[in-house]
Amino acid sequence: MAQKGREIVKMNVDDLLNLLNKALADEWLAYYQYWVGAKVVKGPMKDAVISELNIHATEELGHAELISTRIIQLGGTPVLSPDEWTKISNCGYDAPVDPYVEEVLKQNILGEQCAIKTYNNLLDITREGDPVTYNMILQILSDEVEHEEDLDSLKEDIELMLSRK
Ligand code: FE
Ligand code: FE
Ligand code: MG
């Protein structure tokens, strides 16, 4: 554990660790939702959608990596069991039971909107008390904003294409 690194945190570290583990659970669920979505998705512009879903899956995994590293720096333990993920998650898991492209995109857009709300809230919580975590959250939040926009523009392209037929 980073002794001095933990000392400089001017907020309750256990509360912070709790919030970081909830975000970590979100990231694993987001990772899997994208990953399995890319496997099952069907419909127009499938190839473009699959490649975007796969990129996002990789980026969500990167977020899980960042958050778990920070949890360990702060002397905490990253959530150890997948059983915990849906229990502690902020944004939950939306199984892509309808594999049609627009449905999968809609589900993932809602997921990104929840992630943006969650991280924006974490920014407020850490702004004064933990600039290191704040900086990490800002980086993740920027990715989630980009994710929402990427999915939204794919959805728009598909809608335009279908309406011109
Ligand atoms: Fe993420
Ligand atoms: Fe995302
Ligand atoms: Mg993207």
Tab-separated table of C-alpha atoms and ligand atoms in Angstrom:
chain	number	residue	atom	x	y	z
A	1	MET	CA	0.000	0.000	0.000
A	2	ALA	CA	1.202	3.510	-0.833
A	3	GLN	CA	1.552	4.927	2.692
A	4	LYS	CA	2.100	8.574	1.840
A	5	GLY	CA	-0.170	8.241	-1.179
A	6	ARG	CA	-2.980	7.150	1.103
A	7	GLU	CA	-2.173	9.792	3.743
A	8	ILE	CA	-2.754	12.669	1.327
A	9	VAL	CA	-6.332	11.594	0.648
A	10	LYS	CA	-8.532	14.103	2.445
A	11	MET	CA	-11.709	12.052	2.472
A	12	ASN	CA	-12.913	8.819	4.044
A	13	VAL	CA	-10.833	6.166	2.279
A	14	ASP	CA	-13.216	3.291	3.092
A	15	ASP	CA	-16.135	5.200	1.579
A	16	LEU	CA	-14.026	5.959	-1.472
A	17	LEU	CA	-12.977	2.303	-1.818
A	18	ASN	CA	-16.628	1.304	-1.681
A	19	LEU	CA	-17.491	3.662	-4.516
A	20	LEU	CA	-14.499	2.515	-6.554
A	21	ASN	CA	-15.519	-1.138	-6.173
A	22	LYS	CA	-19.039	-0.307	-7.340
A	23	ALA	CA	-17.539	1.373	-10.409
A	24	LEU	CA	-15.266	-1.644	-10.938
A	25	ALA	CA	-18.320	-3.930	-10.967
A	26	ASP	CA	-19.933	-1.610	-13.545
A	27	GLU	CA	-16.882	-1.865	-15.763
A	28	TRP	CA	-16.815	-5.673	-15.758
A	29	LEU	CA	-20.511	-5.809	-16.594
A	30	ALA	CA	-20.067	-3.193	-19.332
A	31	TYR	CA	-17.129	-5.183	-20.686
A	32	TYR	CA	-19.167	-8.367	-20.904
A	33	GLN	CA	-22.246	-6.647	-22.298
A	34	TYR	CA	-20.147	-5.251	-25.158
A	35	TRP	CA	-18.186	-8.438	-25.632
A	36	VAL	CA	-21.198	-10.759	-25.835
A	37	GLY	CA	-23.184	-8.136	-27.763
A	38	ALA	CA	-20.494	-8.179	-30.457
A	39	LYS	CA	-20.886	-11.970	-30.690
A	40	VAL	CA	-24.670	-12.061	-31.083
A	41	VAL	CA	-25.586	-8.804	-32.856
A	42	LYS	CA	-27.464	-9.072	-36.166
A	43	GLY	CA	-28.834	-6.651	-38.735
A	44	PRO	CA	-27.811	-3.769	-41.018
A	45	MET	CA	-24.246	-2.439	-40.678
A	46	LYS	CA	-23.432	-5.355	-38.428
A	47	ASP	CA	-19.713	-5.251	-39.213
A	48	ALA	CA	-19.318	-1.587	-38.233
A	49	VAL	CA	-21.299	-2.214	-35.048
A	50	ILE	CA	-19.270	-5.297	-34.130
A	51	SER	CA	-15.976	-3.473	-34.471
A	52	GLU	CA	-17.185	-0.536	-32.335
A	53	LEU	CA	-18.579	-2.893	-29.657
A	54	ASN	CA	-15.257	-4.737	-29.534
A	55	ILE	CA	-13.276	-1.504	-29.195
A	56	HIS	CA	-15.542	-0.407	-26.362
A	57	ALA	CA	-15.211	-3.780	-24.644
A	58	THR	CA	-11.428	-3.339	-24.660
A	59	GLU	CA	-11.759	0.200	-23.309
A	60	GLU	CA	-14.083	-0.909	-20.482
A	61	LEU	CA	-11.494	-3.539	-19.569
A	62	GLY	CA	-8.917	-0.729	-19.479
A	63	HIS	CA	-11.168	1.152	-17.048
A	64	ALA	CA	-11.390	-1.938	-14.837
A	65	GLU	CA	-7.587	-2.064	-14.881
A	66	LEU	CA	-7.251	1.612	-13.866
A	67	ILE	CA	-9.826	1.353	-11.080
A	68	SER	CA	-8.451	-1.867	-9.595
A	69	THR	CA	-4.926	-0.410	-9.603
A	70	ARG	CA	-6.207	2.641	-7.709
A	71	ILE	CA	-8.102	0.436	-5.231
A	72	ILE	CA	-4.881	-1.429	-4.439
A	73	GLN	CA	-2.887	1.820	-4.120
A	74	LEU	CA	-5.414	2.937	-1.509
A	75	GLY	CA	-5.023	-0.304	0.461
A	76	GLY	CA	-8.289	-1.850	-0.658
A	77	THR	CA	-9.199	-5.127	-2.367
A	78	PRO	CA	-10.832	-5.184	-5.784
A	79	VAL	CA	-14.160	-7.046	-5.720
A	80	LEU	CA	-13.096	-10.699	-5.715
A	81	SER	CA	-16.141	-12.543	-6.994
A	82	PRO	CA	-18.288	-12.075	-10.127
A	83	ASP	CA	-21.288	-12.921	-7.901
A	84	GLU	CA	-20.860	-9.463	-6.409
A	85	TRP	CA	-20.909	-7.563	-9.693
A	86	THR	CA	-24.654	-7.248	-10.248
A	87	LYS	CA	-25.248	-6.798	-6.513
A	88	ILE	CA	-23.008	-3.753	-6.053
A	89	SER	CA	-23.136	-2.284	-9.578
A	90	ASN	CA	-24.601	1.179	-10.188
A	91	CYS	CA	-25.685	0.550	-13.765
A	92	GLY	CA	-26.495	-3.161	-13.737
A	93	TYR	CA	-26.457	-5.508	-16.697
A	94	ASP	CA	-28.734	-5.461	-19.707
A	95	ALA	CA	-28.564	-8.827	-21.507
A	96	PRO	CA	-28.763	-8.471	-25.299
A	97	VAL	CA	-31.686	-10.918	-25.563
A	98	ASP	CA	-32.876	-9.164	-28.746
A	99	PRO	CA	-29.785	-9.243	-31.006
A	100	TYR	CA	-31.103	-6.686	-33.534
A	101	VAL	CA	-28.480	-3.930	-34.017
A	102	GLU	CA	-30.697	-1.040	-32.963
A	103	GLU	CA	-31.752	-2.826	-29.773
A	104	VAL	CA	-28.173	-3.658	-28.823
A	105	LEU	CA	-27.099	-0.069	-29.531
A	106	LYS	CA	-29.996	1.314	-27.471
A	107	GLN	CA	-29.079	-0.882	-24.494
A	108	ASN	CA	-25.453	0.156	-24.642
A	109	ILE	CA	-26.350	3.840	-25.019
A	110	LEU	CA	-28.411	3.593	-21.823
A	111	GLY	CA	-25.435	1.903	-20.152
A	112	GLU	CA	-23.115	4.712	-21.208
A	113	GLN	CA	-25.578	7.333	-19.982
A	114	CYS	CA	-25.620	5.630	-16.593
A	115	ALA	CA	-21.798	5.460	-16.588
A	116	ILE	CA	-21.572	9.184	-17.409
A	117	LYS	CA	-23.929	10.009	-14.537
A	118	THR	CA	-22.016	7.756	-12.128
A	119	TYR	CA	-18.571	9.129	-13.012
A	120	ASN	CA	-19.757	12.706	-13.044
A	121	ASN	CA	-20.971	12.123	-9.508
A	122	LEU	CA	-17.624	10.553	-8.536
A	123	LEU	CA	-15.848	13.619	-9.928
A	124	ASP	CA	-17.811	15.840	-7.547
A	125	ILE	CA	-17.054	13.518	-4.632
A	126	THR	CA	-13.283	13.353	-5.273
A	127	ARG	CA	-12.611	16.888	-6.567
A	128	GLU	CA	-11.436	18.308	-3.226
A	129	GLY	CA	-10.374	15.197	-1.367
A	130	ASP	CA	-8.452	13.009	-3.811
A	131	PRO	CA	-6.921	14.628	-6.890
A	132	VAL	CA	-5.283	11.369	-8.007
A	133	THR	CA	-8.599	9.521	-8.175
A	134	TYR	CA	-10.230	12.639	-9.617
A	135	ASN	CA	-7.737	12.634	-12.475
A	136	MET	CA	-8.388	8.955	-13.220
A	137	ILE	CA	-12.165	9.428	-13.127
A	138	LEU	CA	-11.897	12.392	-15.493
A	139	GLN	CA	-10.010	10.212	-17.961
A	140	ILE	CA	-12.637	7.452	-17.718
A	141	LEU	CA	-15.524	9.922	-17.972
A	142	SER	CA	-14.058	11.333	-21.206
A	143	ASP	CA	-14.054	7.799	-22.670
A	144	GLU	CA	-17.674	7.193	-21.625
A	145	VAL	CA	-18.772	10.463	-23.271
A	146	GLU	CA	-17.007	9.334	-26.442
A	147	HIS	CA	-18.672	5.899	-26.203
A	148	GLU	CA	-22.140	7.405	-26.000
A	149	GLU	CA	-21.443	9.586	-29.039
A	150	ASP	CA	-19.960	6.683	-31.079
A	151	LEU	CA	-23.005	4.487	-30.457
A	152	ASP	CA	-25.438	7.306	-31.057
A	153	SER	CA	-23.898	8.157	-34.415
A	154	LEU	CA	-23.956	4.480	-35.474
A	155	LYS	CA	-27.622	4.307	-34.516
A	156	GLU	CA	-28.309	7.466	-36.500
A	157	ASP	CA	-26.507	6.075	-39.581
A	158	ILE	CA	-28.562	2.896	-39.440
A	159	GLU	CA	-31.805	4.851	-39.076
A	160	LEU	CA	-30.900	7.123	-42.010
A	161	MET	CA	-30.021	4.166	-44.166
A	162	LEU	CA	-33.285	2.378	-43.393
A	163	SER	CA	-35.424	5.492	-43.935
A	164	ARG	CA	-33.973	6.100	-47.438
A	165	LYS	CA	-34.842	2.667	-48.784
B	1	FE	FE	-16.027	2.281	-18.672
B	2	FE	FE	-18.171	3.030	-21.883
B	3	MG	MG	-15.505	4.139	-29.839
